Each structure stands twice: as structure tokens, then as C-alpha cells.
GROMACS .gro file of C-alpha atoms in nm:
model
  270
    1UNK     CA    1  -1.782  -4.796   4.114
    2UNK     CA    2  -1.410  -4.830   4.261
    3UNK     CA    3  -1.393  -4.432   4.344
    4UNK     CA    4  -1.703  -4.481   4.548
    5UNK     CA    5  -1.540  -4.799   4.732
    6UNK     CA    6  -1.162  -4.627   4.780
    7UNK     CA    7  -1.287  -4.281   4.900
    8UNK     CA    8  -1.402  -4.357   5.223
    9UNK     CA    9  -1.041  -4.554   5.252
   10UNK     CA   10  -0.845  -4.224   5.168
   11UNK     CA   11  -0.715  -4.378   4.820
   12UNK     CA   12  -0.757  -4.201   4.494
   13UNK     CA   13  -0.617  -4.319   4.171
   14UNK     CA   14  -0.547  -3.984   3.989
   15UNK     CA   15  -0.591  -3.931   3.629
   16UNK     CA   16  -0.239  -3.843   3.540
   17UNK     CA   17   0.066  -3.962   3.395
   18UNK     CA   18   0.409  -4.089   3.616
   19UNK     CA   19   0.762  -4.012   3.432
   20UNK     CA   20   1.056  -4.110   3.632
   21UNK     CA   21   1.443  -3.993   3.558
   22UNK     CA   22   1.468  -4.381   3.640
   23UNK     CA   23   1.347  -4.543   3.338
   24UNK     CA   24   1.416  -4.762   3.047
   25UNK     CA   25   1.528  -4.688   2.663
   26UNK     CA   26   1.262  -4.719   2.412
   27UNK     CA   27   1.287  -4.710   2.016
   28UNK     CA   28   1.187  -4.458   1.814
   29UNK     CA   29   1.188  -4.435   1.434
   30UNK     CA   30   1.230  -4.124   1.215
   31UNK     CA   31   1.146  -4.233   0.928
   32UNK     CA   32   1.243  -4.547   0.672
   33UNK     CA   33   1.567  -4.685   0.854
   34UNK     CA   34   1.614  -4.431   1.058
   35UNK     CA   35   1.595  -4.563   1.465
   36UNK     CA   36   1.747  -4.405   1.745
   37UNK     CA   37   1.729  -4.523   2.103
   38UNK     CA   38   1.620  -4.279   2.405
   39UNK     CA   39   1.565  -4.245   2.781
   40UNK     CA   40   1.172  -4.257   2.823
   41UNK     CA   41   1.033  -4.140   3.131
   42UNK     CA   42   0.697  -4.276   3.098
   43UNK     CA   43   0.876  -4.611   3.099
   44UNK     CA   44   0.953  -4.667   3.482
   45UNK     CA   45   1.203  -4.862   3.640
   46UNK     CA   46   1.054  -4.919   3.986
   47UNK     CA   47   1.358  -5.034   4.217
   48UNK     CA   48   1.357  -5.237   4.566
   49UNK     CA   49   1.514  -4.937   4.723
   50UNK     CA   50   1.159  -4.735   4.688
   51UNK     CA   51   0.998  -5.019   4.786
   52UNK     CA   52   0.874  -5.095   5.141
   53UNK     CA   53   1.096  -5.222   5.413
   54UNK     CA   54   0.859  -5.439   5.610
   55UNK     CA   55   0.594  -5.560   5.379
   56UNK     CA   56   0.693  -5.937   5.284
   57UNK     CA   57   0.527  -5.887   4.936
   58UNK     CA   58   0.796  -5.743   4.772
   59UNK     CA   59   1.124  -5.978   4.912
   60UNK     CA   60   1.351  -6.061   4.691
   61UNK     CA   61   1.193  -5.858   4.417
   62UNK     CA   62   1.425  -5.589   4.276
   63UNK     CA   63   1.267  -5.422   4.013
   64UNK     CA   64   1.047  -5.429   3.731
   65UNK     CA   65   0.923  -5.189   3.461
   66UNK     CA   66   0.545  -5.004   3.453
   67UNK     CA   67   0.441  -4.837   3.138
   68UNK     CA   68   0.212  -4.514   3.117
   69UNK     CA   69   0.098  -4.533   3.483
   70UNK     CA   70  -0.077  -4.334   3.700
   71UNK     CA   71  -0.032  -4.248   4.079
   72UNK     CA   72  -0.222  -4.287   4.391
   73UNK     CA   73  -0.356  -4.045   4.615
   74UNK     CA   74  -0.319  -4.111   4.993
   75UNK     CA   75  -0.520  -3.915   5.260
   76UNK     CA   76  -0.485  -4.078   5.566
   77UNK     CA   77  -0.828  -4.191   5.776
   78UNK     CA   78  -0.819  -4.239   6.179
   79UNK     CA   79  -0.815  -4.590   6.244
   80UNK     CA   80  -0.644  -4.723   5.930
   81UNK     CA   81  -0.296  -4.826   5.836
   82UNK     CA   82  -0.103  -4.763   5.527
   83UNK     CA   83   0.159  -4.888   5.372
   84UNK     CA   84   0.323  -4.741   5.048
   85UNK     CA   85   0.428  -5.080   4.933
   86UNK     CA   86   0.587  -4.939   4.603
   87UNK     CA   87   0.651  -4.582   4.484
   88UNK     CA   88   0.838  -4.400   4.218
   89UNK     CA   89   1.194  -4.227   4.245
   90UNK     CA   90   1.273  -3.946   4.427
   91UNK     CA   91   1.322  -3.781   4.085
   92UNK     CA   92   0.993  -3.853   3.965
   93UNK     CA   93   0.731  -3.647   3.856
   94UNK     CA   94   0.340  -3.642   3.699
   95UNK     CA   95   0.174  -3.460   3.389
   96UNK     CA   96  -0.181  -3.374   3.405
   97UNK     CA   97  -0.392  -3.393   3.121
   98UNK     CA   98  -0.282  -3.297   2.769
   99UNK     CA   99  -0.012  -3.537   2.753
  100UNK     CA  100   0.306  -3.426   2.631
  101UNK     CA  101   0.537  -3.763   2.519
  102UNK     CA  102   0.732  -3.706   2.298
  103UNK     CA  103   1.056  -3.784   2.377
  104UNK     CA  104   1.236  -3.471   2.211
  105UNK     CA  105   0.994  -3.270   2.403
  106UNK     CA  106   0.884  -3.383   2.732
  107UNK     CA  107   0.859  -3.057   2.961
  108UNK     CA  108   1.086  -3.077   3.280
  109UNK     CA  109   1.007  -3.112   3.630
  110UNK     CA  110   0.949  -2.848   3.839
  111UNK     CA  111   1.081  -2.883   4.250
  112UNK     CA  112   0.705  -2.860   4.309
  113UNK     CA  113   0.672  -3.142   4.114
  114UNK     CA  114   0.951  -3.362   4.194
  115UNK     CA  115   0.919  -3.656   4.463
  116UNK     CA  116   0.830  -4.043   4.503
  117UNK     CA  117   0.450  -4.095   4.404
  118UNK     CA  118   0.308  -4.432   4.502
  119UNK     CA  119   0.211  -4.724   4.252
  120UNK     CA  120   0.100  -4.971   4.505
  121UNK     CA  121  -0.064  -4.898   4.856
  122UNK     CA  122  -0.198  -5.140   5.148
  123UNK     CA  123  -0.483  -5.001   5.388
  124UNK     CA  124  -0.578  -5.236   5.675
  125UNK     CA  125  -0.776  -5.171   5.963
  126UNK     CA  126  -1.168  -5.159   6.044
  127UNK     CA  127  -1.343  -5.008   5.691
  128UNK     CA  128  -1.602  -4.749   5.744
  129UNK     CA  129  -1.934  -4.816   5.537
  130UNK     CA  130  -1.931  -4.753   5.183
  131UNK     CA  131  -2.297  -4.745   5.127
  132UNK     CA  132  -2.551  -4.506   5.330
  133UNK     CA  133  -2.867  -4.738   5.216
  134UNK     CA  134  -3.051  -4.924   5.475
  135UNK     CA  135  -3.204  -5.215   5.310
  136UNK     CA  136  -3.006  -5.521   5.092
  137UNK     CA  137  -3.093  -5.383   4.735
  138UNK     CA  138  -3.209  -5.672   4.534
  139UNK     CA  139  -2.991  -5.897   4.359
  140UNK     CA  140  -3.025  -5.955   3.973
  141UNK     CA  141  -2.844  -6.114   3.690
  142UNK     CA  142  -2.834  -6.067   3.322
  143UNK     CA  143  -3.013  -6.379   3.158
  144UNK     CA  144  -3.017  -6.473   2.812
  145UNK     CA  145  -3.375  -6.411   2.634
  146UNK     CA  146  -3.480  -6.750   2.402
  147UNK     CA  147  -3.418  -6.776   2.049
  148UNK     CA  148  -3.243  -6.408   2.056
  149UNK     CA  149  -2.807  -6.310   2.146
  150UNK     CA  150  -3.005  -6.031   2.366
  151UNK     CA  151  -2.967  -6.042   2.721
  152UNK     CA  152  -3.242  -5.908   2.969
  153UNK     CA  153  -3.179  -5.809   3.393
  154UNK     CA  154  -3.434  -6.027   3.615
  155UNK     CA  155  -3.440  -6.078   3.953
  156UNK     CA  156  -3.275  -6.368   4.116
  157UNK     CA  157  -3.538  -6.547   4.384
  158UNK     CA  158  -3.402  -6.479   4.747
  159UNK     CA  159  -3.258  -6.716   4.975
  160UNK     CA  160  -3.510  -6.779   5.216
  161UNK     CA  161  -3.235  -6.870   5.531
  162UNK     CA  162  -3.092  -6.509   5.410
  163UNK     CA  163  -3.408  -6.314   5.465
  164UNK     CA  164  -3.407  -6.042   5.736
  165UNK     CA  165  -3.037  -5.985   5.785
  166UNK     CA  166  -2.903  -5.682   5.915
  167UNK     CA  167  -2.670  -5.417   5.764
  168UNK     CA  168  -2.393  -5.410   5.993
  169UNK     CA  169  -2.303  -5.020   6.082
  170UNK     CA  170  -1.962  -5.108   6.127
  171UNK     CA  171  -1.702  -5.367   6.111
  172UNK     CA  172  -1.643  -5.626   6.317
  173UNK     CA  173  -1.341  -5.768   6.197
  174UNK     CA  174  -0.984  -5.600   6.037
  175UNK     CA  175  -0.961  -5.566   5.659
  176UNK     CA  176  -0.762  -5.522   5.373
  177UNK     CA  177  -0.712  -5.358   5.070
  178UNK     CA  178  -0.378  -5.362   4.834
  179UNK     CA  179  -0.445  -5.134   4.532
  180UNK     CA  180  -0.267  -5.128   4.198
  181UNK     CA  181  -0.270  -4.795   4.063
  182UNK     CA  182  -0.260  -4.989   3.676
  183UNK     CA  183  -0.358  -5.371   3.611
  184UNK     CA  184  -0.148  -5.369   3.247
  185UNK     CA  185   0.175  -5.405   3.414
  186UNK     CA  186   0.091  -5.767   3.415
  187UNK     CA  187  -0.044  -5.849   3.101
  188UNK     CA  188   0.153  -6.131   2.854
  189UNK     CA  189   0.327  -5.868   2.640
  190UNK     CA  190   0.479  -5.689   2.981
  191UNK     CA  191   0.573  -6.029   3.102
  192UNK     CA  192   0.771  -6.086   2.834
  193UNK     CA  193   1.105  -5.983   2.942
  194UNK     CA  194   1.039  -5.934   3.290
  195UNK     CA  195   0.794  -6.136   3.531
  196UNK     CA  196   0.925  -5.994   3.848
  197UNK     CA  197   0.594  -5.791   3.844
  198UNK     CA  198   0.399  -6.129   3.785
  199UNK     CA  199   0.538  -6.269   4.118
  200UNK     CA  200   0.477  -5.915   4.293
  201UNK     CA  201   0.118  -5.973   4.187
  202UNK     CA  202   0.121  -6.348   4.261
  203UNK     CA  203   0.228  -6.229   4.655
  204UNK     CA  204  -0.032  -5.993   4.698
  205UNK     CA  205  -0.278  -6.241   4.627
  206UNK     CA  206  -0.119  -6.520   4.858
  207UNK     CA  207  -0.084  -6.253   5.136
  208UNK     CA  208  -0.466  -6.166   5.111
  209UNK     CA  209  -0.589  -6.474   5.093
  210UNK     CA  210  -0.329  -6.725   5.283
  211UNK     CA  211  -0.130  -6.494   5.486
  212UNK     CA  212   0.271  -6.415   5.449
  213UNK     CA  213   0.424  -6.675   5.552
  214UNK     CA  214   0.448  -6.906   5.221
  215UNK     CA  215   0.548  -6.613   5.019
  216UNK     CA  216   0.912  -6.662   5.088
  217UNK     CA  217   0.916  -6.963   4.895
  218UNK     CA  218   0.779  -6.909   4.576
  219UNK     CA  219   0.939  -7.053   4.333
  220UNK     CA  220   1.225  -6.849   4.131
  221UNK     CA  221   1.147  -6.633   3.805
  222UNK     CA  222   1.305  -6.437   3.575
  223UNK     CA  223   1.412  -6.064   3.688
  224UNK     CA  224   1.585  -5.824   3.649
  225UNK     CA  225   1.868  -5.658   3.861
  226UNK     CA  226   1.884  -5.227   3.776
  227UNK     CA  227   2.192  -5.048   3.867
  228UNK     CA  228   2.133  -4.859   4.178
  229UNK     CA  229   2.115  -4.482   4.064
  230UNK     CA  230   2.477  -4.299   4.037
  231UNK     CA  231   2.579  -3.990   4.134
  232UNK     CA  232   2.710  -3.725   3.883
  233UNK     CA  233   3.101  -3.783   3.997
  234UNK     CA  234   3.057  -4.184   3.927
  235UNK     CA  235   2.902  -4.166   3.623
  236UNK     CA  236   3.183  -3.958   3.512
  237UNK     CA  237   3.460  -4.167   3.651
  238UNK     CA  238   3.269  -4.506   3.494
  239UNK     CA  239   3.267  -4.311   3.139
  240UNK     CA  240   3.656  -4.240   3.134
  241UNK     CA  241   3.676  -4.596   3.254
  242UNK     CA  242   3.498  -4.741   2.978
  243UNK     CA  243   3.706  -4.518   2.737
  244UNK     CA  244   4.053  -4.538   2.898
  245UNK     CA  245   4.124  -4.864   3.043
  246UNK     CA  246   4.097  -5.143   2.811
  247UNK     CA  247   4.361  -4.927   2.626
  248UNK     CA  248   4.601  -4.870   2.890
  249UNK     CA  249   4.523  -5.256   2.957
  250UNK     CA  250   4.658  -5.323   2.615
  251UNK     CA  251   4.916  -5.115   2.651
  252UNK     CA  252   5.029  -5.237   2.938
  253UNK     CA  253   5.000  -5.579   2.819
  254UNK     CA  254   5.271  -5.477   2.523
  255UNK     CA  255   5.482  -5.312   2.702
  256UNK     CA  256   5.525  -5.670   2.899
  257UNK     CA  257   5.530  -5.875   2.624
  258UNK     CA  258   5.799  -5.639   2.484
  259UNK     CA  259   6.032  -5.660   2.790
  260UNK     CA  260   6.031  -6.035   2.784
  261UNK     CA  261   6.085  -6.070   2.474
  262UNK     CA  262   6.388  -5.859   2.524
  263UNK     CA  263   6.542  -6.029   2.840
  264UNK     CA  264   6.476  -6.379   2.632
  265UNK     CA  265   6.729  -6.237   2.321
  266UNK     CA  266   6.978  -6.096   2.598
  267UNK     CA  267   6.960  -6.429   2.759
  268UNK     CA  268   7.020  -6.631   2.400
  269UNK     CA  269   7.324  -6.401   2.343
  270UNK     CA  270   7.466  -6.450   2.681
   0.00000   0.00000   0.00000
């Protein structure tokens, strides 16, 4: 299974739950015409500025939105190279299992718990063995049984030019691995408002199979752009800035209009 295949890499996808301070508004109902809209942490924005600086896969992308997500464990192996292509906020933070989301009632973060958690990681370098056996197990396939929907498992008859082939102990050439810590990100009802996560996908699959140098010319999508995250003293000056200036900009409109209007009827009585 994939834990027995991203072990001996160092990866673990962990069975928990990413919420992020940096995340979208949702819609919740509290009854019969009663809707209300709220920050929902489980609803990440993941931003190019947590994204990493020298892996071509995510140019040009600047954000798109993961839903009830877990993270990635990383414990790095001698000989390998990672790369934490795309991680969480610095504000971010996991649950373990129960789940508590509701929105009225998610428990903080702790400082423990606080810090970037990684969504998708790259390992390349020479992969150790995943498998301790010493003989090519047998291949099989499921075949349909006559007459019947049943299916049944029978052998498939060996390749005769493939007979006596070694296991190789090691590797002989440099691999790689990108791994998604979720696969619903990209399904048609995520891609509805935002396919910037279709084209992230879309590169990792061109960079594993063709290499990076087409990926800079994909052809345009729709994205989105997030506001880089303010500080306390911004988001404070851009509220009394939403309140106060189109005001004084109609007052100060008025207050023109009234002096010219003025100066014309002193003119006309001159």
C-alpha cells in the first residue's frame, strides 16, 4: 500500500486535519433564512509566498484553495533531496482525531502547534528498496468468469524473454516522487471557481514525465490573486479608510462645488 512505498522515502501522510488563519469564508445556515458568512479554517488559502522558490512547478501560480486536508510528514533519509514545494501559513495549525469544526467552536492554536505544515513534497535521489522479497511474485489479473458479473484472480502466463531477471538491490538511476497530501483538491466541483490547482497538478505531471522546461508556457487559466496577509496596524488603517474617505471625498467634493458656484454669482454681479 502507499505507507509501505513512502516510508522508506521519509514521507508520511498523517491522519489529521490542516486549519489555517489564512482561509476562505464559507456559509452557514441557522435555520430557515437565516445565513451568516464566516472565516473557516479548514478552508485553506495556500499562497505563492509559502510556496517554493526554486521549483518551476509552481511559477506563476499564486494561490488556490484546499478543503479538509491533511499534512505530510517529512523525515529526512541520507542520500535524498526534498523539496517542500507547498506548505501552509505560518499561522497554521492541525487537529488530531475527534474533529472539532464547527465554526463557533473551533479550539485555538497552541505555540506548540502553530507553524507551516507541508501539502506538497518532492523527494529525488537514488530510492532504497521497498520490498525485502527475493523472487518476482507472480503476476495475476482479475478475469471475468462466463455467464456470471463475478470476477475470479488467475495467473497471467509469463513472458518467456522476461524469465530469470534479477531484483536489483539498489538503484541505478535518480528518481522521483511529488506527493499530494489530498487528490480532491482537483476534482470538477473544486475547479469550479478556481483551476490554479488544476495547472499546479497539470505541471507536476509535465515535470515528471517531460522535464521543466515547457512548463513555462502553459497556456493561461483562471486564478485567483489573495491579498498578501496584513499586519494588525494596516488592517486598522484600511478599516477607517473604508469608513472615512469616500465621505470626506464627498465632502470635499461640495465644499468645491460650493466655492465655484460662489465666485461664478460674484463674477455675474461684478
Amino acid at each position: 500500500n502507499a505507507k509501505t512505498i513512502l516510508a522508506p522515502l521519509g514521507l508520511t501522510v498523517e491522519s489529521n486535519l490542516l486549519l489555517d488563519t489564512l482561509s476562505e469564508l464559507a456559509n452557514f445556515s441557522e435555520g430557515p433564512g437565516r445565513f451568516y458568512f464566516l472565516q473557516f479554517p479548514p478552508f485553506i488559502r495556500l499562497v505563492a509566498e509559502n510556496f517554493s522558490l526554486t521549483n518551476p512547478i509552481v511559477t506563476k501560480i499564486q494561490s488556490f484553495v484546499v478543503r479538509f486536508v491533511s499534512g505530510i510528514a517529512v523525515e529526512q533519509k541520507d542520500g535524498l533531496t526534498y523539496d517542500r514545494i507547498v506548505s501552509t501559513s505560518p499561522t497554521s495549525w492541525s487537529q488530531n482525531y475527534p474533529f472539532q469544526v464547527n465554526p463557533t467552536s473551533l479550539p485555538p492554536a497552541t505555540p506548540e502547534q502553530s507553524g507551516p505544515k507541508p501539502f506538497v513534497v518532492s523527494v529525488r535521489g537514488l530510492f532504497p528498496r521497498i520490498s525485502s522479497a527475493e523472487t518476482v511474485p507472480p503476476l495475476q489479473q482479475w478475469v471475468k468468469k462466463d455467464a456470471t458479473e463475478d470476477y475470479e484472480l488467475k495467473p497471467v502466463t509469463p513472458d518467456e524473454k522476461k524469465k530469470g531477471r534479477e531484483i536489483l538491490k539498489e538503484a541505478k538511476a535518480e528518481s522521483q516522487i511529488v506527493l499530494f497530501a489530498d487528490s480532491d483538491f482537483i476534482t470538477d466541483q473544486a475547479l469550479q471557481a478556481d483551476q490554479a490547482a488544476l495547472v499546479l497538478f497539470l505541471n507536476t505531471v509535465d515535470s515528471l514525465i517531460l522535464g521543466d522546461t515547457l512548463i513555462g508556457i502553459r497556456s493561461k487559466s483562471l486564478g485567483t490573486v489573495a491579498i498578501r496577509t496584513l499586519e494588525n496596524s494596516e488592517k486598522t488603517l484600511m478599516k477607517f479608510l473604508g469608513i472615512l474617505l469616500v465621505p470626506i471625498l464627498l465632502s470635499g467634493y461640495g465644499v468645491m462645488r460650493l466655492w465655484l458656484r460662489r465666485k461664478e454669482e460674484r463674477m455675474l454681479k461684478l
